């Protein structure tokens, strides 16, 4: 009986040790080359919007891009959406594009949210979270400013005021 208990404990310890070793290995060998770095080219992506149109970030080179990551469940995201829409209307003809990337929600939920708030800028769907991962997005809302050369000039996490959005759009306006 004691021998069986000793064997079981040894097996459990071995499994725990292997799990700890794997976790340490995975954390120390993460690929750092994909991190978003200020002043460098923003990671390109292709996403579809609610109208079924395809958007490739690199297609917007020559324009400034206000790239916002959000969720329908995020109250700060909801509060900044009308401000984003107001500023989108002001800047869309002046070389600044707004792209709002919804992270991992159903098309129905996003569509209802968009209709309820009468949003006019492109709402992109990141259903599998690949773009969210590429941009290292944790807390929402999160916003990247990308200049006309496609380089990241600023990153902001947290709710934006309308004045902040206006200032950000002016900053990337070509």
Coordinates of C-alpha atoms in Angstrom, one line a residue:
X1 CA 0.0 0.0 0.0
X2 CA 2.8 2.4 1.0
X3 CA 4.7 1.6 -2.2
X4 CA 1.6 2.4 -4.4
X5 CA 1.2 5.7 -2.6
X6 CA 4.9 6.5 -3.2
X7 CA 4.6 5.7 -6.9
X8 CA 1.4 7.9 -7.2
X9 CA 3.1 10.8 -5.4
X10 CA 6.1 10.5 -7.6
X11 CA 4.0 10.5 -10.8
X12 CA 2.1 13.5 -9.7
X13 CA 5.3 15.4 -8.8
X14 CA 6.8 14.4 -12.2
X15 CA 3.7 15.8 -14.0
X16 CA 3.7 19.0 -12.0
X17 CA 7.5 19.4 -12.7
X18 CA 6.9 18.9 -16.4
X19 CA 4.1 21.5 -16.4
X20 CA 6.3 24.1 -14.6
X21 CA 9.2 23.4 -17.0
X22 CA 6.9 23.8 -20.1
X23 CA 5.4 27.0 -18.8
X24 CA 8.9 28.5 -18.1
X25 CA 10.1 27.3 -21.5
X26 CA 7.0 28.8 -23.3
X27 CA 7.4 32.2 -21.6
X28 CA 11.1 32.5 -22.2
X29 CA 10.9 31.5 -25.9
X30 CA 8.0 33.7 -26.9
X31 CA 8.4 35.3 -30.3
X32 CA 9.2 39.0 -29.7
X33 CA 9.5 39.9 -33.3
X34 CA 5.8 40.5 -33.7
X35 CA 5.5 43.1 -31.0
X36 CA 4.1 46.4 -32.1
X37 CA 6.8 49.0 -31.8
X38 CA 6.3 52.8 -31.9
X39 CA 7.9 54.2 -35.1
X40 CA 7.8 50.9 -36.9
X41 CA 5.4 49.6 -39.5
X42 CA 2.0 48.4 -38.0
X43 CA 1.3 44.7 -38.5
X44 CA -0.8 44.3 -41.6
X45 CA -4.1 42.5 -41.5
X46 CA -7.2 41.7 -43.5
X47 CA -10.6 41.8 -41.9
X48 CA -14.2 42.0 -43.2
X49 CA -16.6 44.6 -42.0
X50 CA -20.4 44.3 -41.3
X51 CA -21.2 45.1 -44.9
X52 CA -19.0 42.2 -46.1
X53 CA -16.3 44.5 -47.5
X54 CA -12.7 43.5 -47.0
X55 CA -10.3 45.9 -45.3
X56 CA -6.5 45.5 -45.5
X57 CA -4.6 47.9 -43.3
X58 CA -1.9 48.4 -46.0
X59 CA -4.5 49.7 -48.4
X60 CA -4.8 52.8 -46.2
X61 CA -1.1 53.9 -46.7
X62 CA -1.1 57.5 -47.6
X63 CA -3.8 58.2 -45.0
X64 CA -3.7 58.4 -41.2
X65 CA -5.5 55.5 -39.4
X66 CA -7.3 55.7 -36.1
X67 CA -7.4 52.0 -35.2
X68 CA -9.6 51.2 -32.3
X69 CA -10.2 47.8 -30.6
X70 CA -13.4 47.4 -28.7
X71 CA -16.2 45.1 -27.5
X72 CA -20.0 45.6 -27.1
X73 CA -19.8 44.6 -23.4
X74 CA -17.2 47.3 -22.7
X75 CA -18.9 50.4 -21.2
X76 CA -15.9 52.8 -21.9
X77 CA -15.9 51.6 -25.5
X78 CA -19.6 52.3 -25.7
X79 CA -19.2 55.8 -24.3
X80 CA -16.4 56.8 -26.8
X81 CA -18.2 55.4 -29.9
X82 CA -20.4 58.5 -30.5
X83 CA -17.2 60.7 -30.2
X84 CA -15.4 58.5 -32.7
X85 CA -18.3 58.7 -35.1
X86 CA -18.4 62.6 -34.8
X87 CA -14.7 62.8 -35.5
X88 CA -14.8 60.2 -38.3
X89 CA -17.4 62.4 -40.1
X90 CA -15.0 65.4 -39.7
X91 CA -11.8 63.7 -40.8
X92 CA -12.8 61.0 -43.3
X93 CA -12.5 63.5 -46.2
X94 CA -9.2 64.9 -44.8
X95 CA -7.1 61.8 -45.1
X96 CA -7.9 60.1 -41.7
X97 CA -9.6 56.7 -41.7
X98 CA -11.3 55.2 -38.6
X99 CA -11.2 51.4 -38.3
X100 CA -13.0 49.9 -35.3
X101 CA -12.0 46.3 -34.7
X102 CA -14.5 44.3 -32.6
X103 CA -12.7 41.5 -30.8
X104 CA -14.3 38.1 -30.9
X105 CA -18.0 38.8 -30.8
X106 CA -20.9 37.6 -33.0
X107 CA -21.8 39.5 -36.1
X108 CA -25.4 39.8 -34.7
X109 CA -24.3 41.4 -31.4
X110 CA -22.0 43.8 -33.2
X111 CA -24.6 44.7 -35.8
X112 CA -27.2 45.4 -33.2
X113 CA -24.8 47.6 -31.2
X114 CA -23.8 49.5 -34.4
X115 CA -27.5 50.1 -35.3
X116 CA -28.4 51.2 -31.8
X117 CA -25.6 53.8 -31.8
X118 CA -26.0 54.7 -35.5
X119 CA -22.3 54.4 -36.3
X120 CA -21.1 55.2 -39.7
X121 CA -17.4 54.2 -39.7
X122 CA -16.2 50.8 -40.7
X123 CA -16.7 48.1 -38.0
X124 CA -14.3 45.2 -38.6
X125 CA -14.8 41.8 -37.2
X126 CA -11.8 40.0 -35.6
X127 CA -13.7 36.8 -35.0
X128 CA -10.8 34.6 -34.2
X129 CA -8.7 37.2 -32.4
X130 CA -5.7 37.1 -34.7
X131 CA -5.5 40.9 -35.1
X132 CA -6.0 41.4 -31.3
X133 CA -3.2 39.0 -30.7
X134 CA -0.9 40.6 -33.3
X135 CA -1.4 44.0 -31.7
X136 CA -1.0 42.6 -28.1
X137 CA -4.4 44.0 -27.0
X138 CA -5.4 43.3 -23.4
X139 CA -7.7 45.8 -21.8
X140 CA -10.4 47.5 -24.0
X141 CA -10.7 50.0 -25.4
X142 CA -7.3 50.3 -27.0
X143 CA -6.3 52.6 -29.8
X144 CA -3.4 52.8 -32.2
X145 CA -2.6 55.8 -34.3
X146 CA -0.9 55.0 -37.6
X147 CA 0.6 57.6 -39.9
X148 CA 0.4 57.9 -43.7
X149 CA 3.5 55.6 -44.0
X150 CA 1.9 52.9 -42.0
X151 CA 4.0 53.5 -39.0
X152 CA 2.7 53.3 -35.4
X153 CA 2.9 56.8 -33.8
X154 CA 0.9 56.3 -30.6
X155 CA -0.9 53.7 -28.5
X156 CA -3.6 54.5 -25.9
X157 CA -5.5 52.2 -23.7
X158 CA -8.7 53.3 -21.9
X159 CA -11.6 55.6 -22.8
X160 CA -11.1 58.6 -25.0
X161 CA -12.8 61.9 -24.8
X162 CA -14.0 63.6 -28.0
X163 CA -11.2 66.2 -27.6
X164 CA -8.6 63.4 -27.4
X165 CA -10.0 61.7 -30.5
X166 CA -9.9 65.0 -32.4
X167 CA -6.3 65.6 -31.3
X168 CA -5.3 62.1 -32.2
X169 CA -6.8 62.4 -35.7
X170 CA -5.1 65.7 -36.2
X171 CA -1.8 64.0 -35.2
X172 CA -2.1 61.5 -38.0
X173 CA -3.7 63.7 -40.6
X174 CA -1.4 63.8 -43.7

